[in-house]
Short mmCIF file of C-alpha atoms in Angstrom, two decimals:
data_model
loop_
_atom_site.label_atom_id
_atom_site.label_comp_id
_atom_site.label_asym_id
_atom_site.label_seq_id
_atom_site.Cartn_x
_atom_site.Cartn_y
_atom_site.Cartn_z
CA UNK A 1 83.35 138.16 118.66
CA UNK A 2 84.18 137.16 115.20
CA UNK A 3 81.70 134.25 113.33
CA UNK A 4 82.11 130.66 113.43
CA UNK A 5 81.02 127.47 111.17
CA UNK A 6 78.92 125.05 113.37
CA UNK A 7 77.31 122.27 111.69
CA UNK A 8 76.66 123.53 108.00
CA UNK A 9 76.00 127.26 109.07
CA UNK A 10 77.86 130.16 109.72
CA UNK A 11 77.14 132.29 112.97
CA UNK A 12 78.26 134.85 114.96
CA UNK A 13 80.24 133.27 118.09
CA UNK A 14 78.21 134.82 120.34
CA UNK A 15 75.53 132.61 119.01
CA UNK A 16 77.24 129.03 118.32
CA UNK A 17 75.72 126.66 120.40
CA UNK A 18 77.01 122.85 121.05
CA UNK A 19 75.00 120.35 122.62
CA UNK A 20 75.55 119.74 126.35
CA UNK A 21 75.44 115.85 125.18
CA UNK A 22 78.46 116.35 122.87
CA UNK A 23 81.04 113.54 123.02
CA UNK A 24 83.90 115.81 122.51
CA UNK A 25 82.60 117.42 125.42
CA UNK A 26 81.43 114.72 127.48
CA UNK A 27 84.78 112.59 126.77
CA UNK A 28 86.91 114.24 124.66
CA UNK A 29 85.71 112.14 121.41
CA UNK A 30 87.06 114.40 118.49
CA UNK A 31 89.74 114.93 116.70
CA UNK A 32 90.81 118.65 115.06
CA UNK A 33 93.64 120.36 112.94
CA UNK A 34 95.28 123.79 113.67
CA UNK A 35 96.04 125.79 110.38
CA UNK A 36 98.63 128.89 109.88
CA UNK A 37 96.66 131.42 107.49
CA UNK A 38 99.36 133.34 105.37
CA UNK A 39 97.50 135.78 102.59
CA UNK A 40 94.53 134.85 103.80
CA UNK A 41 94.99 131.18 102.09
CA UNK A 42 95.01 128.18 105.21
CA UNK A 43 98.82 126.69 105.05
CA UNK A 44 99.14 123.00 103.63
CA UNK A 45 95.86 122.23 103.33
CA UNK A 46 95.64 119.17 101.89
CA UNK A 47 98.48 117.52 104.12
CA UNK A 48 96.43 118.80 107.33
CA UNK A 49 92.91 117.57 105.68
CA UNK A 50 94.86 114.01 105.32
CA UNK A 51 95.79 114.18 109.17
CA UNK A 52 92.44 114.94 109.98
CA UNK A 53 90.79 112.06 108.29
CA UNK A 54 93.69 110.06 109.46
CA UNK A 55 92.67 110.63 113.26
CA UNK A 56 89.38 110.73 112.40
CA UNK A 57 89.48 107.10 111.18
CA UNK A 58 91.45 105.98 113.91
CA UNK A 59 88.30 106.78 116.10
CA UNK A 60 86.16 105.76 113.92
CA UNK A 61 84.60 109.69 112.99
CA UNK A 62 83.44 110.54 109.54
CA UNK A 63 84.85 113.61 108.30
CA UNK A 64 83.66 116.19 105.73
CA UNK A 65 85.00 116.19 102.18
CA UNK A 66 87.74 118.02 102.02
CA UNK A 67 86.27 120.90 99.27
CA UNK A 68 83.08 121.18 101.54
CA UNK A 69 85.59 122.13 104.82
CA UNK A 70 87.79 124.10 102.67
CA UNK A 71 84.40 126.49 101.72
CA UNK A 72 83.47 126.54 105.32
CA UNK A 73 87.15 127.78 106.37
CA UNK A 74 86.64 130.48 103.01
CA UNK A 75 83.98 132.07 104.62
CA UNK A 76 85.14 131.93 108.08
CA UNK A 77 88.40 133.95 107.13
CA UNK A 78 86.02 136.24 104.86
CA UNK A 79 83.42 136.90 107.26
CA UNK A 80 86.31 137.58 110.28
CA UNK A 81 88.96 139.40 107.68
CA UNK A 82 91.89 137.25 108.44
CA UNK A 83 94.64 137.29 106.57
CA UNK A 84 97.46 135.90 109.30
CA UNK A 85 96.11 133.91 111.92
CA UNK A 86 95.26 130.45 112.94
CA UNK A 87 92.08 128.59 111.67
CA UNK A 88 90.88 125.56 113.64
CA UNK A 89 88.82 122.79 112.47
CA UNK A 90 87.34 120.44 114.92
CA UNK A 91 85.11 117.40 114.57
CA UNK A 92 83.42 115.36 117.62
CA UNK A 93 81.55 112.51 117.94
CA UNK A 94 78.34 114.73 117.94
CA UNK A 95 75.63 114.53 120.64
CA UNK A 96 75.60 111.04 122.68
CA UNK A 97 75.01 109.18 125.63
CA UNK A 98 76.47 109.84 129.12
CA UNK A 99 79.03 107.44 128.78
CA UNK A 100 81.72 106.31 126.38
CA UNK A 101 79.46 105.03 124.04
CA UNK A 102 78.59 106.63 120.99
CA UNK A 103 75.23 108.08 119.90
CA UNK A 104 74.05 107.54 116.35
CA UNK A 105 74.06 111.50 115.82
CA UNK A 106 76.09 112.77 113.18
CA UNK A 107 79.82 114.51 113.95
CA UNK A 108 79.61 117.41 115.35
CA UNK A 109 81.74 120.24 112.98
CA UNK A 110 83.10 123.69 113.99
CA UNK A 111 85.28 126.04 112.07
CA UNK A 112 86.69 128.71 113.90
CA UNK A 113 89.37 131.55 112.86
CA UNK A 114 91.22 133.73 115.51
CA UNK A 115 94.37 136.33 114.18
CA UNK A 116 98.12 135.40 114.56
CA UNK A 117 99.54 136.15 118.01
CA UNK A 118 103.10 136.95 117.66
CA UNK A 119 105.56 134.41 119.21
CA UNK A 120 109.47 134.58 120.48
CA UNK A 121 112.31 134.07 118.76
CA UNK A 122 113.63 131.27 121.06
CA UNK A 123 111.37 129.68 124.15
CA UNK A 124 112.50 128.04 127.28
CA UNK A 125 111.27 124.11 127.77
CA UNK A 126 111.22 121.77 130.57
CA UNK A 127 110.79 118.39 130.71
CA UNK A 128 107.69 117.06 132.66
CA UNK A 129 107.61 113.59 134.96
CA UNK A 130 104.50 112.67 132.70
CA UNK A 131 105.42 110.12 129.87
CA UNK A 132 103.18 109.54 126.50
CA UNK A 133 102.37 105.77 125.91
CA UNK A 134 103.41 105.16 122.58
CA UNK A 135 101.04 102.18 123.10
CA UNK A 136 97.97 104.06 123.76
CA UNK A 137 94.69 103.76 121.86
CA UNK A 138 95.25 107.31 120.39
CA UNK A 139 99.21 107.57 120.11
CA UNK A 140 99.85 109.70 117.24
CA UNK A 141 96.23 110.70 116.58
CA UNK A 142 95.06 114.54 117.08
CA UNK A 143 92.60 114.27 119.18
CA UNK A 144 90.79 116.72 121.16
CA UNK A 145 91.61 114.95 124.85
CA UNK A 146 94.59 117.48 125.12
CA UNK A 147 94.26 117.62 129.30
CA UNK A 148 97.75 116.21 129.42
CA UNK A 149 99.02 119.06 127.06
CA UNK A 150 97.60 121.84 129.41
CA UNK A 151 98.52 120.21 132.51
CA UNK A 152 101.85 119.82 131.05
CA UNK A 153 101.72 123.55 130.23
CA UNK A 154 100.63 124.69 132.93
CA UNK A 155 103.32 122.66 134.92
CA UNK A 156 106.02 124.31 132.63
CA UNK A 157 105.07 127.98 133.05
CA UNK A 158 105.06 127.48 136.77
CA UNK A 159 108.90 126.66 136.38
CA UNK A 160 109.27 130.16 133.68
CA UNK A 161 109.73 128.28 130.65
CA UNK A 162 106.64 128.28 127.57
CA UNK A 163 106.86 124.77 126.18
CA UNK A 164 106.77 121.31 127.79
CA UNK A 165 108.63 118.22 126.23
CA UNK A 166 107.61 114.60 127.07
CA UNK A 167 109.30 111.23 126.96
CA UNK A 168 107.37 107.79 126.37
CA UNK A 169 107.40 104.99 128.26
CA UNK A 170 110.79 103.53 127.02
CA UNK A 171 112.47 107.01 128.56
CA UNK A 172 113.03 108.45 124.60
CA UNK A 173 112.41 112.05 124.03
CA UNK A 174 108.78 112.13 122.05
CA UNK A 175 107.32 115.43 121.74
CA UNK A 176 106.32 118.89 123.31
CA UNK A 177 103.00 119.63 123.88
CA UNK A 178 102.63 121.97 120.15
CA UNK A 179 105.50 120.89 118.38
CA UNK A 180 107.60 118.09 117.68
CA UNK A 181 111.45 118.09 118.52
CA UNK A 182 114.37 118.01 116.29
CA UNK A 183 118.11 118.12 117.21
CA UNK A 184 120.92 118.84 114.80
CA UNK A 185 123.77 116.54 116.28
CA UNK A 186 127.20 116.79 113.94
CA UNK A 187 125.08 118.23 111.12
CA UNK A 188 122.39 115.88 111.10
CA UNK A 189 119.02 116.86 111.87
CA UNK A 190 117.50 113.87 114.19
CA UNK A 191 113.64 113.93 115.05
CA UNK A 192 111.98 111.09 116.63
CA UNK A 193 110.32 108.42 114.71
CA UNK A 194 106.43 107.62 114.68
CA UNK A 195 107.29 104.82 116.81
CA UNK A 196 107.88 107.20 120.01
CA UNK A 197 104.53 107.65 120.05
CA UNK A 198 104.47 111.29 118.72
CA UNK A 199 102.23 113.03 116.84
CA UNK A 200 103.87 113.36 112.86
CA UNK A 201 103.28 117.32 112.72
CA UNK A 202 102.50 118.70 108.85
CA UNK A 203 105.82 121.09 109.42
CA UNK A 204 108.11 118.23 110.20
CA UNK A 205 107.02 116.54 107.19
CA UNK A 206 108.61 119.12 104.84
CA UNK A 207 111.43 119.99 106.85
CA UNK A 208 112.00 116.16 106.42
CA UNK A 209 111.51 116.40 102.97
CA UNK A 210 114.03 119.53 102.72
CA UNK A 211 115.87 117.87 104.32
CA UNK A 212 116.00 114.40 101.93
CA UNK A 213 116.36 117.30 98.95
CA UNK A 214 119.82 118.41 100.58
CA UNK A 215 121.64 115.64 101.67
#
């Protein structure tokens, strides 16, 4: 089963407990990052720590330094001997009330590791009747309410295709449910804008930066 960071210690997953009274449990009150691991080092590290305090502020979550989560995800790959894979760190707003309301318990942090799966060349997408409200409360934030995404999922692989692209509200093309979209229309490379309500993914930073580089 691997070990996991919970909360300052690291444990084998078989033993990681989280309270029942978690918020990120209770009502999805967390945000969290998804790392590639290449040589065993976590990819763009810094830009991904930025996101994550950048959600995290935008629900009001404290997150750890970033040289006391980078340790944590050390010893995680050490202890499970990754060297490709997929580290996740996740931070909730720690045991509360039942309700929306927030306890005065500190975040909740896990650290978990899991090897690379290998993925397809090309994947087949469908669009879903479901729009993102690039109004919302948490438009653009990573949070860890990701029922739409699965539903979304779910509703794609039903139709034989592996990824699920939403508009917003206005009817604009906004995002898939992992990745964001770009189209390369007369040799321009188009993406949507923050504005659609999308979530601004570490990748299509520096493609966007290749990009400005090469014009």
């Amino acid at each position: 089963m691997g070990q996991v960071f919970v909360d300052g210690a690291l444990v084998p997953a078989s033993e990681a407990r989280v309270s029942a009274f978690d918020h990120g449990l209770l009502v999805g009150d967390g945000v969290f990052e998804t790392l590639g691991v290449y040589a065993g080092v976590p990819f763009a590290w810094r830009r991904h720590h930025d996101r994550l305090c950048r959600s995290a502020n935008g629900l009001g979550l404290a997150v750890p330094p970033s040289g006391a989560l980078r340790e944590a995800a050390d010893a995680v790959l050490t202890a499970n001997e990754i060297t490709t894979g997929r580290l996740r760190i996740t931070v909730t707003g720690g045991p509360s009330p039942l309700g929306s309301e927030r306890g005065d318990a500190p975040p909740t942090v896990v650290v978990a590791a899991a090897p690379a799966r290998p993925r397809p060349d090309t994947e087949a997408i469908v669009t879903v009747p479901w729009p993102r409200n690039e109004r919302g409360a948490t438009a653009g934030l990573k949070t860890v309410s990701y029922a739409e995404n699965v539903r979304a999922l779910a509703y794609a692989q039903e139709r034989g295709a592996s990824e699920a692209v939403f508009a917003n509200t206005r009817g604009e093309l906004c995002e898939a449910t992992g990745s964001n979209l770009f189209l390369v229309v007369d040799d321009v490379v188009c993406t949507p804008p923050a504005a659609s309500g999308c979530l601004l993914g570490v990748t299509r930073a520096l493609l966007l930066e290749i990009c400005d580089r090469h014009q």
